[in-house]
Short mmCIF file of C-alpha atoms and ligand atoms in Angstrom, two decimals:
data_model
loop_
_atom_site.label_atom_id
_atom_site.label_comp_id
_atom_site.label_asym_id
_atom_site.label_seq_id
_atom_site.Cartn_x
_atom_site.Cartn_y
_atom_site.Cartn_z
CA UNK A 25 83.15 70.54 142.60
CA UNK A 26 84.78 68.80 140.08
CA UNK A 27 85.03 70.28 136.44
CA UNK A 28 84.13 69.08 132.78
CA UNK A 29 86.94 65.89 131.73
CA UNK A 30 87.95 68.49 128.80
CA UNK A 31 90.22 70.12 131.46
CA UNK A 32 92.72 67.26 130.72
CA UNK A 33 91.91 66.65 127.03
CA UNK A 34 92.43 69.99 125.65
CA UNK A 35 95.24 73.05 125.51
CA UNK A 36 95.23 76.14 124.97
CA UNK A 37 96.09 77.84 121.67
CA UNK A 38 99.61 77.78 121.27
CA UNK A 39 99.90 80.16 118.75
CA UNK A 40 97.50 82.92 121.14
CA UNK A 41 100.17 82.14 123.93
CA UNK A 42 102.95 83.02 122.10
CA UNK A 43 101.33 86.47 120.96
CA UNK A 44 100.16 86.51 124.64
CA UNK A 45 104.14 85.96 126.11
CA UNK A 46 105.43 88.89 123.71
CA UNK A 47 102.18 91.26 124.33
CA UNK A 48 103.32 90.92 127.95
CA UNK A 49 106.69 91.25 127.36
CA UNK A 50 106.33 94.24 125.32
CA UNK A 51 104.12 96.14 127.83
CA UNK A 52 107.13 95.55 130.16
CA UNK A 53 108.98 97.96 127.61
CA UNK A 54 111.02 94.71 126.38
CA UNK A 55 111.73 95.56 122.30
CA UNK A 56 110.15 92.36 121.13
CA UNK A 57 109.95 90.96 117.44
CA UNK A 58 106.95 88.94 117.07
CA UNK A 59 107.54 86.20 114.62
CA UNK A 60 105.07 84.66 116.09
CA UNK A 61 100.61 84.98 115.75
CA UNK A 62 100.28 84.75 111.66
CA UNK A 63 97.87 87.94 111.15
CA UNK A 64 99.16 90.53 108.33
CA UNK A 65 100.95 93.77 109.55
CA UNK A 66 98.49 96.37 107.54
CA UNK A 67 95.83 98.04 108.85
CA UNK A 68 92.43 96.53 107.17
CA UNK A 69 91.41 98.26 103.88
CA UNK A 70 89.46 101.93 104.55
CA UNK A 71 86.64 100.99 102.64
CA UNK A 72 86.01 98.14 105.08
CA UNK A 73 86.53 100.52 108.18
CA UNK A 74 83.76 103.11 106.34
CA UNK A 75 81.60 100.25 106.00
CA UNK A 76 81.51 99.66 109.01
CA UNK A 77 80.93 102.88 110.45
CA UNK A 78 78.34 103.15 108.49
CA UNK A 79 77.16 99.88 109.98
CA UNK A 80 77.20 101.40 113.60
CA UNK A 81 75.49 104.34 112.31
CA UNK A 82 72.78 102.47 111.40
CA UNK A 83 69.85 101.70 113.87
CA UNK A 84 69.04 98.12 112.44
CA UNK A 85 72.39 96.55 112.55
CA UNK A 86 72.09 97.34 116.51
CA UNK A 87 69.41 94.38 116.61
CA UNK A 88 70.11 90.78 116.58
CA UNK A 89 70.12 89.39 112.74
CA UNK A 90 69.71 85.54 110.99
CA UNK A 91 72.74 83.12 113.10
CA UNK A 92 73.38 81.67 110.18
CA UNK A 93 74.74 85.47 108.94
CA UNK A 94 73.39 88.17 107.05
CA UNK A 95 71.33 87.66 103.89
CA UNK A 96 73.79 89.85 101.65
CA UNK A 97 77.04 88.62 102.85
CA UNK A 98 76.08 84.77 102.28
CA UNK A 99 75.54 86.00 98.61
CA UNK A 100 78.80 87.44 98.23
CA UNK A 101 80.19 84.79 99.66
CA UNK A 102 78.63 82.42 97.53
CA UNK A 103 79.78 85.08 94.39
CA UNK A 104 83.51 85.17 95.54
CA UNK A 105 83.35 81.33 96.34
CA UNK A 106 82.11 81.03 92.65
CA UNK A 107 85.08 83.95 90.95
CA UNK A 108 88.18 82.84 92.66
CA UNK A 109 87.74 79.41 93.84
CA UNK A 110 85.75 77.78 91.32
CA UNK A 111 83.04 75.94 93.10
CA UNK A 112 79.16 77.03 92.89
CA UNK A 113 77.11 76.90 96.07
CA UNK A 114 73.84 78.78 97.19
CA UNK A 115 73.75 80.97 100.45
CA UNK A 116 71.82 78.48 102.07
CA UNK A 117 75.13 76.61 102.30
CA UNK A 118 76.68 79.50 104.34
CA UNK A 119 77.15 80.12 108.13
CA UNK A 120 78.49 82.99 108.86
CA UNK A 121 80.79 82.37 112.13
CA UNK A 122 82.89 84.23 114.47
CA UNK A 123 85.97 83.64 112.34
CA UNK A 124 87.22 80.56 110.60
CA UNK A 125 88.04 79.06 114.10
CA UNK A 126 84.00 78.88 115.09
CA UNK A 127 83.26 77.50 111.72
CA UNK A 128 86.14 74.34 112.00
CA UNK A 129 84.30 73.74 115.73
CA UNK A 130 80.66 74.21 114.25
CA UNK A 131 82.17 71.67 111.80
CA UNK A 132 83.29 69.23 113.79
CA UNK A 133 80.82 69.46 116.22
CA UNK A 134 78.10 68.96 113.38
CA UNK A 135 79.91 65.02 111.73
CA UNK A 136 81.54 64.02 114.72
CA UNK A 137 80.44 61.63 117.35
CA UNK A 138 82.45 60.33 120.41
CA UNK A 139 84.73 58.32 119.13
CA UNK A 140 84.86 59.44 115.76
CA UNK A 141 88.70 59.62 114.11
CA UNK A 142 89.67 62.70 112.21
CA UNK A 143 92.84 62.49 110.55
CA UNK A 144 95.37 65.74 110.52
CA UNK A 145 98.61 65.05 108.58
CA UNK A 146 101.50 66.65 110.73
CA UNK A 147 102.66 69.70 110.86
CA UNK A 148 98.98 70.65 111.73
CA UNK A 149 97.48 74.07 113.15
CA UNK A 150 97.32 73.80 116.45
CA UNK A 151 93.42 74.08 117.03
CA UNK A 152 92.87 71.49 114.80
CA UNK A 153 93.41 68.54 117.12
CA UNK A 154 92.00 70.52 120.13
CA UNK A 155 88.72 71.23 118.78
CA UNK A 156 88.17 67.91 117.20
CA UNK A 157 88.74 66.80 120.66
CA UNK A 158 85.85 68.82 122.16
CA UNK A 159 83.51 67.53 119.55
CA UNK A 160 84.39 64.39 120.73
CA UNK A 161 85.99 62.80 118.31
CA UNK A 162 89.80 61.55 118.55
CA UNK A 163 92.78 62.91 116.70
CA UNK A 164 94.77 60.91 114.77
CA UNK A 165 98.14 62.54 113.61
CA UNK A 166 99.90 61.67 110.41
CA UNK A 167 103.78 62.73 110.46
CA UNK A 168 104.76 63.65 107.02
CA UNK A 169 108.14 63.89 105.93
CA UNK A 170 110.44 67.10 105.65
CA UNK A 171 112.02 65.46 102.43
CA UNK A 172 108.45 65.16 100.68
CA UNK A 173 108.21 68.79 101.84
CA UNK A 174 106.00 67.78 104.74
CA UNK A 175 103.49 66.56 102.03
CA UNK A 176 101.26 63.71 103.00
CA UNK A 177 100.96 60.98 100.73
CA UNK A 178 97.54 58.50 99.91
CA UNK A 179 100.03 55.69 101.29
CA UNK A 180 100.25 57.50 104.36
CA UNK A 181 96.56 57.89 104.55
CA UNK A 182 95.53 54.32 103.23
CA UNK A 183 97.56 53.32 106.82
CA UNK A 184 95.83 55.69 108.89
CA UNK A 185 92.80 54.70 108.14
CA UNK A 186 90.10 52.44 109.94
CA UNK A 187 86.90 51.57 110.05
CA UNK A 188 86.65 54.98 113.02
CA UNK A 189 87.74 56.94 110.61
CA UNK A 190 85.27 59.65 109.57
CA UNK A 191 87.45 62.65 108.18
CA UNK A 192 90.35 64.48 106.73
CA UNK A 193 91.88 67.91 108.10
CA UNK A 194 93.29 69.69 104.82
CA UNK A 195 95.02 72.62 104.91
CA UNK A 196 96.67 73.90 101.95
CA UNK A 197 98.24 76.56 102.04
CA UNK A 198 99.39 75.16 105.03
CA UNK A 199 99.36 76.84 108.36
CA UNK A 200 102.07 76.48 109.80
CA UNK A 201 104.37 75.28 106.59
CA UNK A 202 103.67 77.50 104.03
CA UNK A 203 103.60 74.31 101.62
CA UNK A 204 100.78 74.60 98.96
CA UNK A 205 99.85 70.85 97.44
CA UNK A 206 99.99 70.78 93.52
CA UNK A 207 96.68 70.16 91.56
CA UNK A 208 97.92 66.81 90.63
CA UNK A 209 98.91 65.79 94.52
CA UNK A 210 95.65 67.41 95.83
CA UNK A 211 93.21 65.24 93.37
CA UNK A 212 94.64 62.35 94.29
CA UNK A 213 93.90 63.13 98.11
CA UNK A 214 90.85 64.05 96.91
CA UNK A 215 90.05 61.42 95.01
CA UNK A 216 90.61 58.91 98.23
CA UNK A 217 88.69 60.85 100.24
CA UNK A 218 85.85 60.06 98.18
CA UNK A 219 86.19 56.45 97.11
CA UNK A 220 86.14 55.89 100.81
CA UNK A 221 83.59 57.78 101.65
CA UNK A 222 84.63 60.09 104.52
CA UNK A 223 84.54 64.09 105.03
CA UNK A 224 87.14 66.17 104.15
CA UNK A 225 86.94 69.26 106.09
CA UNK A 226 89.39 72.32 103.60
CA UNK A 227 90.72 75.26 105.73
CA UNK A 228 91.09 77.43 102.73
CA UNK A 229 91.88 80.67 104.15
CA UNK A 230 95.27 81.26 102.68
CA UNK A 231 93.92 80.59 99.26
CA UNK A 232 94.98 83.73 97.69
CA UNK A 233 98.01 83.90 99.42
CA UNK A 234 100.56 81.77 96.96
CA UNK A 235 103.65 83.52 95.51
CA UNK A 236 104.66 80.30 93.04
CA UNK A 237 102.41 78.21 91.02
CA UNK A 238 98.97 77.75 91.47
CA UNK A 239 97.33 77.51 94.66
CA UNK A 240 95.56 74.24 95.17
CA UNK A 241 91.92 73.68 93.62
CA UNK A 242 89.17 73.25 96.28
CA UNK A 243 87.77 69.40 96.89
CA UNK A 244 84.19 71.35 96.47
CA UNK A 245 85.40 72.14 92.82
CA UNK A 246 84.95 67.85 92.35
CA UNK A 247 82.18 67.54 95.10
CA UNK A 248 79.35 70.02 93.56
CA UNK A 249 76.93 68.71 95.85
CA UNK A 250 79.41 68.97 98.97
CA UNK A 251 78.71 64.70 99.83
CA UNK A 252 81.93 64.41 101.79
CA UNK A 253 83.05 68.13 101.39
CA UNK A 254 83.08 71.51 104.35
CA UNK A 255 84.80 74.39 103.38
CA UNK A 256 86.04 76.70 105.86
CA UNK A 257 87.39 80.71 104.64
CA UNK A 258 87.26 83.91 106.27
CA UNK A 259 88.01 87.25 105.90
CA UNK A 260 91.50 87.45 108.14
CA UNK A 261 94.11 86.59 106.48
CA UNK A 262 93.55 87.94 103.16
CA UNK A 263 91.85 91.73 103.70
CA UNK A 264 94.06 92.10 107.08
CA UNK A 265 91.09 91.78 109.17
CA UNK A 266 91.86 89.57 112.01
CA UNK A 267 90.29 91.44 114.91
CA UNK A 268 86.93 91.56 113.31
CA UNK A 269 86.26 87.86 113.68
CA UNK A 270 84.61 86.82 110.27
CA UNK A 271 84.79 83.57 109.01
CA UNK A 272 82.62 80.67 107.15
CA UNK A 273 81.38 77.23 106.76
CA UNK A 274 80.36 75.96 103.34
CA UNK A 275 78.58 72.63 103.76
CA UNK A 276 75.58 70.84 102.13
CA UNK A 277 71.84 70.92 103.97
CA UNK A 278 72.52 68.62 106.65
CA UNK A 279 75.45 70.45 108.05
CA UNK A 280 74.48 73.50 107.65
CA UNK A 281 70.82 72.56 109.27
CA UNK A 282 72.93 70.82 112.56
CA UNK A 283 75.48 73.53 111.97
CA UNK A 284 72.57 76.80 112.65
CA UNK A 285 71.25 74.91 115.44
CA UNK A 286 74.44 74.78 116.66
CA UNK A 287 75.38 78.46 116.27
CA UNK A 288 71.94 79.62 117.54
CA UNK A 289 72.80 77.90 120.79
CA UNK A 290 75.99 79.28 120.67
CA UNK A 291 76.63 82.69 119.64
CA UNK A 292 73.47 84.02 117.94
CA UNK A 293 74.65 86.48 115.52
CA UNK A 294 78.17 86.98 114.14
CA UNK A 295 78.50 91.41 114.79
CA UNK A 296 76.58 92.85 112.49
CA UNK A 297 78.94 95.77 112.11
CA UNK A 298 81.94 92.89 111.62
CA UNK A 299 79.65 91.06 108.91
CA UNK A 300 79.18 94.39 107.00
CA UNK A 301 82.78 95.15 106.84
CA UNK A 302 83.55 91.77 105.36
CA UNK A 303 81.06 92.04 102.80
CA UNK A 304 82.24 95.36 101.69
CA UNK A 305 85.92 93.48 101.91
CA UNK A 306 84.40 90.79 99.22
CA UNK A 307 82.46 93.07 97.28
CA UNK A 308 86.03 95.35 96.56
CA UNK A 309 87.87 92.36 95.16
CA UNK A 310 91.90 91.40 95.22
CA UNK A 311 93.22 94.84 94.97
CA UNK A 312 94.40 94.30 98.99
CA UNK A 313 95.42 91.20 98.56
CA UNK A 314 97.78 91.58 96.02
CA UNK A 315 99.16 94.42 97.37
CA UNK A 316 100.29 92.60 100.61
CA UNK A 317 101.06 90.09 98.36
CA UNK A 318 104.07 91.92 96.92
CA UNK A 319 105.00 92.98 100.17
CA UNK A 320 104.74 89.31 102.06
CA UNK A 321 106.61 87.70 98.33
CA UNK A 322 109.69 90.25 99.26
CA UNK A 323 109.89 89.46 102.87
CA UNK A 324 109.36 85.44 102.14
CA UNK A 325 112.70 85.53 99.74
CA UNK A 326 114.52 87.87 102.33
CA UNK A 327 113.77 85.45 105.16
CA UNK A 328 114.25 82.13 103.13
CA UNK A 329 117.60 83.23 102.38
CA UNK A 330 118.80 85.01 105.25
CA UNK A 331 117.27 81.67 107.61
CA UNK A 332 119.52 79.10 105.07
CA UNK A 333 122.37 81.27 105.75
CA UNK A 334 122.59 80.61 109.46
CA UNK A 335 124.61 78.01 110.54
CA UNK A 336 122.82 74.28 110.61
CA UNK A 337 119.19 75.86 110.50
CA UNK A 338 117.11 75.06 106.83
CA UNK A 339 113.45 75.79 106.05
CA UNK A 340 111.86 73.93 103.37
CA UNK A 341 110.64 75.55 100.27
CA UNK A 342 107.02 77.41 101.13
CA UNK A 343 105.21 79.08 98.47
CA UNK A 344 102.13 80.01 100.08
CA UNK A 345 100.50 81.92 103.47
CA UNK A 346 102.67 83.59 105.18
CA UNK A 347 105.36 80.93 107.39
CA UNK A 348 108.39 79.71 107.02
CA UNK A 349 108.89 76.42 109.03
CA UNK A 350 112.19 76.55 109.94
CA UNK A 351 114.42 73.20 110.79
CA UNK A 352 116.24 73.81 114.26
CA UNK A 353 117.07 70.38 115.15
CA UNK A 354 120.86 70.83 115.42
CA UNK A 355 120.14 72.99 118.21
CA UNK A 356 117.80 70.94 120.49
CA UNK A 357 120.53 68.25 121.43
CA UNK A 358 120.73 69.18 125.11
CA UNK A 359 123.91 71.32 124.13
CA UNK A 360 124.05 75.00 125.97
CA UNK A 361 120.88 73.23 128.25
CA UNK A 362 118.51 73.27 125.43
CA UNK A 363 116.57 70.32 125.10
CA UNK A 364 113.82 70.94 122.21
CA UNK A 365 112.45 73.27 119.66
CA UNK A 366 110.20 74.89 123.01
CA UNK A 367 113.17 75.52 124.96
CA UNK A 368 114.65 76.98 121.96
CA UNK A 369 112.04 79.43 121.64
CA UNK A 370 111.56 80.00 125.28
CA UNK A 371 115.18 81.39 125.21
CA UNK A 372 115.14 83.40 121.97
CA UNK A 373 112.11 85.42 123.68
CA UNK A 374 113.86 85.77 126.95
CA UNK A 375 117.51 86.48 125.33
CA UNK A 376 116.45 88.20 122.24
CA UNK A 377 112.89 89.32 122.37
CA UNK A 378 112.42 87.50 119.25
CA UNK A 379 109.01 85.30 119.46
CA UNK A 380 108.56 82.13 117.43
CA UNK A 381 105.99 79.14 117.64
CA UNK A 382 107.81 75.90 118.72
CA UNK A 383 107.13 73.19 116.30
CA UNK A 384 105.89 71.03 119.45
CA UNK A 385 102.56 73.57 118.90
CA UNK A 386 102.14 72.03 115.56
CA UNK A 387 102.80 68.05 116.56
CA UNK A 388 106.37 68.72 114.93
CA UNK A 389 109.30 68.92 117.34
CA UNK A 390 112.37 70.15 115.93
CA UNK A 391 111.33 72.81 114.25
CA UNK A 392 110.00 76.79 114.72
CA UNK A 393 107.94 78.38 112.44
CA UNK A 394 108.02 82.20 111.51
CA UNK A 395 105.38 84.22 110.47
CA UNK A 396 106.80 86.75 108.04
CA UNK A 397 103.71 88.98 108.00
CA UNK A 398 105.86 91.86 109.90
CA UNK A 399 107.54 94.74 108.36
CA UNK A 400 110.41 94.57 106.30
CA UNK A 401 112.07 96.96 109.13
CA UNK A 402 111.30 94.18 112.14
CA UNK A 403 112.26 91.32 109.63
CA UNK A 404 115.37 92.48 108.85
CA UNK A 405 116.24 93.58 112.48
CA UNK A 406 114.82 89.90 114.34
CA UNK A 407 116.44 87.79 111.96
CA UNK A 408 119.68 89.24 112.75
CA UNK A 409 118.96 88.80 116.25
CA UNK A 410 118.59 85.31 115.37
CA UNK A 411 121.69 84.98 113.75
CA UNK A 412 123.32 86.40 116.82
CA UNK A 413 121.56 84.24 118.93
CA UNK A 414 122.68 81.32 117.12
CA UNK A 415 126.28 82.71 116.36
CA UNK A 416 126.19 82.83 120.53
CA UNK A 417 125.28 78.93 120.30
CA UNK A 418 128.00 77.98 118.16
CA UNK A 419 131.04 79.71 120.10
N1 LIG B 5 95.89 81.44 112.58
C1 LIG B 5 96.88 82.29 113.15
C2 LIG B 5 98.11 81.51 113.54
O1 LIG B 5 98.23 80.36 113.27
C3 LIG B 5 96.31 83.11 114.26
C4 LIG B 5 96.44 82.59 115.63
C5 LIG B 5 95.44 81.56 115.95
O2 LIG B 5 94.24 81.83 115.84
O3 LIG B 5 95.85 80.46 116.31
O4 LIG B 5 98.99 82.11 114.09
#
């Protein structure tokens, strides 16, 4: 029997098989540097983990709860969403998913229809494209320009655009550049979004994460009443709390109403136990976050300048989340066999146990990006591997 078309359409996460490759390799006793999955090195804050024993403990959170997420945490949400990002929304605009991954395919899947174009200026998290794809809509990828610091311009989007198009991807912080758009650059975006009426959908969760400037204002902070504006934020990156799979959506009525049916069918509830800890990671503020903060600003300068001091490899300025995306063009010429950015990394894992995302992952060849979200100890110790590895290239 045959299987669904999406076989062909769609890969797998290329960031999970890199942190797949080096989990393997490292259970093979293999002393492997992961530069690779972007989740922070520190154990999630205790107050979360007592929350959420307390959550097991407690006989109702064993039952199934509302799919669109607990009562509570959809007001803290909509309290947090209010103190550090700027924009006021009521829990009803809330779903509560299984991370922010769940909440960009609940999005998608709730504007999209086959067909459909959703723009993603290039470099571009990997899922992006993939899961606009099973909603049936059809990528369309925008390559920005290392000079404008990989910065996509209303020019760029003006030509993009046709009468398919429906939507925006904006990341910023970006996954996987680390570039953070100025106020000033992200209102004009903005601002075209809306005169042409299409969605933008804002993966915000590196928001707090910015070690230079401001981080960029949300579009919901123009679009109170969320017309052509989703929001998608989780807990993950900024409490350290990856594994417990909390994310949300932030959308007006309509997508929210498609958006529940959607998750019903889906999932049902997000953990209870998992929703409580989040809520308790909300409730105790930045503390964390700035905290890790310090620690991610230190290793960002270390890396920057240890990566520009290797021969013919540059990275680009990034002043937000936690990557580095690193040019490594010189070395994908076919010289020593290696062909691209993939092979490149293929053969730093093998040769060096040092794992990094080929920019081919992101829809930029030519380049690798590093997460820097390891400790100082393994950052210190993989970079000089890659200096060595790169030393080898050059003799
Ligand atoms: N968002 C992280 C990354 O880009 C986690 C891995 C993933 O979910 O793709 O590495």
């Amino acid at each position: 029997m045959d299987i669904s078309k999406l076989d062909k359409l769609i890969k797998p996460s290329g960031t999970m098989a890199i942190s797949n490759k080096s989990r393997e390799l490292k259970s093979q006793g293999k002393p492997v540097i992961g530069f690779g999955a972007g989740e922070p090195d520190f154990p999630s804050p205790e107050h979360v983990v007592n929350a959420a024993i307390n959550a097991a403990s407690d006989p109702k959170n064993h039952k199934y709860s509302p799919a669109a997420g607990l009562e509570s945490l959809r007001k803290v949400i909509v309290e947090t969403s209010k103190q550090y990002s700027g924009f006021d929304v009521k829990p009803n605009n809330v779903i509560v998913s299984n991370g922010g991954k769940q909440s960009i395919l609940t999005a998608f899947l709730s504007t999209l229809d086959d067909g459909d174009e959703v723009l993603i200026p290039a470099p571009y998290w990997t899922t992006y494209p993939e899961a606009v794809k099973i909603a049936g809509g059809n990528p369309v990828f925008i390559d920005t320009e290392k000079d404008n610091n990989f910065k996509v311009t209303v020019e760029q989007l003006e030509n993009a655009k046709n009468s398919n198009t429906k939507m925006l991807v904006w990341c910023s912080p970006s996954n996987p550049t680390g570039v953070v758009y100025t106020k000033e650059e992200a209102e004009e975006i903005y601002e075209w979004v809306f005169k042409n009426d299409l969605w933008i959908l804002s993966d915000e969760l590196y928001e707090h994460l910015v070690y230079e400037g401001e981080t960029s204002p949300s579009p919901a902070i123009y679009d109170p009443e969320l017309k052509n504006t989703i929001i998608v934020n989780g807990v993950s990156k900024a409490y350290s709390m990856t594994g417990w799979r909390v994310g949300w959506l932030i959308a007006n009525d309509k997508v929210i109403g498609l958006g529940k049916k959607i998750q019903s069918q889906a999932t049902s509830n997000v953990s209870n136990v998992s929703q409580l800890a989040a809520e308790s990671a909300l409730l105790n503020g930045l503390d964390v976050t700035n905290e890790m903060k310090i620690a991610f600003n230190r290793r960002r300068l270390f890396a920057t300048e240890k990566i520009n001091s290797i021969s013919n490899l540059d990275v680009i300025d990034s002043t937000g989340a936690f990557y580095l995306f690193v040019d490594v063009s010189h070395y994908c010429s076919g010289n020593n066999g290696i062909n691209s950015s993939e092979e490149l990394c293929d053969w730093l894992l093998e040769n060096y146990f040092i794992a990094f995302v080929p920019g081919e992952v992101f829809g930029s060849p030519g380049f690798m990006r590093l997460s820097y979200a390891l400790s100082d100890e393994d950052l210190d110790i993989g970079l000089s591997r890659l200096n060595e590895a790169i030393d080898n290239l050059n003799e």
